[in-house]
Short mmCIF file of C-alpha atoms in Angstrom, two decimals:
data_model
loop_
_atom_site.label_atom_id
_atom_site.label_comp_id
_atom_site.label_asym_id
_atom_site.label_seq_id
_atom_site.Cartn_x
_atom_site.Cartn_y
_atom_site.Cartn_z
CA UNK A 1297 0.00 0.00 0.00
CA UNK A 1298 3.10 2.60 0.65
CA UNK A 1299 3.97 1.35 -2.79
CA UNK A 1300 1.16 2.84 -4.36
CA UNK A 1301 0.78 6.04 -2.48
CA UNK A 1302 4.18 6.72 -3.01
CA UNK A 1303 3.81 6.33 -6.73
CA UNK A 1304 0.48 8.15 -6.64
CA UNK A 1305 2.24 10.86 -4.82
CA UNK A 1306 5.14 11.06 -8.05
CA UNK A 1307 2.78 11.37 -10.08
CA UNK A 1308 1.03 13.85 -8.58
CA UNK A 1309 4.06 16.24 -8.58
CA UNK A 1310 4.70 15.30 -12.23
CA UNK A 1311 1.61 16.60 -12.72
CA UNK A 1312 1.76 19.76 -10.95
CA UNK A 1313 5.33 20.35 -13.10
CA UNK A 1314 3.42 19.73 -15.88
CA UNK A 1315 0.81 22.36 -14.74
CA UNK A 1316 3.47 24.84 -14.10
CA UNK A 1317 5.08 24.36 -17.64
CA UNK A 1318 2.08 24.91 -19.27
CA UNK A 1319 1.12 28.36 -17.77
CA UNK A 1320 4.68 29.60 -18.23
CA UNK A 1321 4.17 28.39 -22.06
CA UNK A 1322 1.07 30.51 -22.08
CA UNK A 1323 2.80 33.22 -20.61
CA UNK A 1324 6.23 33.52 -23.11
CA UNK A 1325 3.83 33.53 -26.10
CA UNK A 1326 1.80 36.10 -24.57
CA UNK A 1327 4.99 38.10 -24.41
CA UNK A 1328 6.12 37.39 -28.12
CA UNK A 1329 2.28 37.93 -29.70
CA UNK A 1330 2.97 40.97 -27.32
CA UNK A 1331 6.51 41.99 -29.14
CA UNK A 1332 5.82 40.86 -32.72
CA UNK A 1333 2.71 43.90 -32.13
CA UNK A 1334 5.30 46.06 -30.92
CA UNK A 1335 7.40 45.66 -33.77
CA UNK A 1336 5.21 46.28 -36.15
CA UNK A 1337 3.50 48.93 -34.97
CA UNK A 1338 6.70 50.77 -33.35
CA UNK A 1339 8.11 52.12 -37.11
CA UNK A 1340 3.92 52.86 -37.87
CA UNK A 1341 3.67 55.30 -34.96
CA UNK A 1342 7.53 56.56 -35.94
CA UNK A 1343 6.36 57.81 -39.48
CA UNK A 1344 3.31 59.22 -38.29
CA UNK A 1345 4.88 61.28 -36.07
CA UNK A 1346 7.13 62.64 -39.09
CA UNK A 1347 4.24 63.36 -41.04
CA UNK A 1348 2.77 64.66 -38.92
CA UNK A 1349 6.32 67.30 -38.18
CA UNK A 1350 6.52 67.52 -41.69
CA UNK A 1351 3.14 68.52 -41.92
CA UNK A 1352 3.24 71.23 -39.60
CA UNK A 1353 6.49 72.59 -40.69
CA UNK A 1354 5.45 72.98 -43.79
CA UNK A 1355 1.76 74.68 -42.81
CA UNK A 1356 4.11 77.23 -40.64
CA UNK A 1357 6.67 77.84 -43.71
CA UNK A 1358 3.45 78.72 -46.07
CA UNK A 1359 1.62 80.69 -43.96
CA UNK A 1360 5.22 83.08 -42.98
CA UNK A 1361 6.02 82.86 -46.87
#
């Protein structure tokens, strides 16, 4: 009987490993869905702040020319 509630014990833990590296599975590819957004929309938000520079620049140069 120790036999068994020994192994039933192992395989418990196994289990609760298991558990463990699951949620910190979910978590990394949280964080790279999360960074393969950021990447993409890092260089969007760069060039629409330079039109948008450009933009006014140019509305300032035209209305003092």
């Amino acid at each position: 009987m120790q036999e068994f509630t020994m192994k039933q014990a192992e395989l418990e833990k196994v289990h609760v490993e298991i558990v463990k590296l699951m949620a910190e599975q979910r978590k990394l590819n949280a964080e790279a869905g999360k960074m393969t957004r950021e990447t993409f929309w890092y260089p969007v938000a760069v060039a629409t702040g330079l039109i948008g520079t450009v933009a006014t620049v140019t509305t300032v140069l035209v209305k003092l020319l």
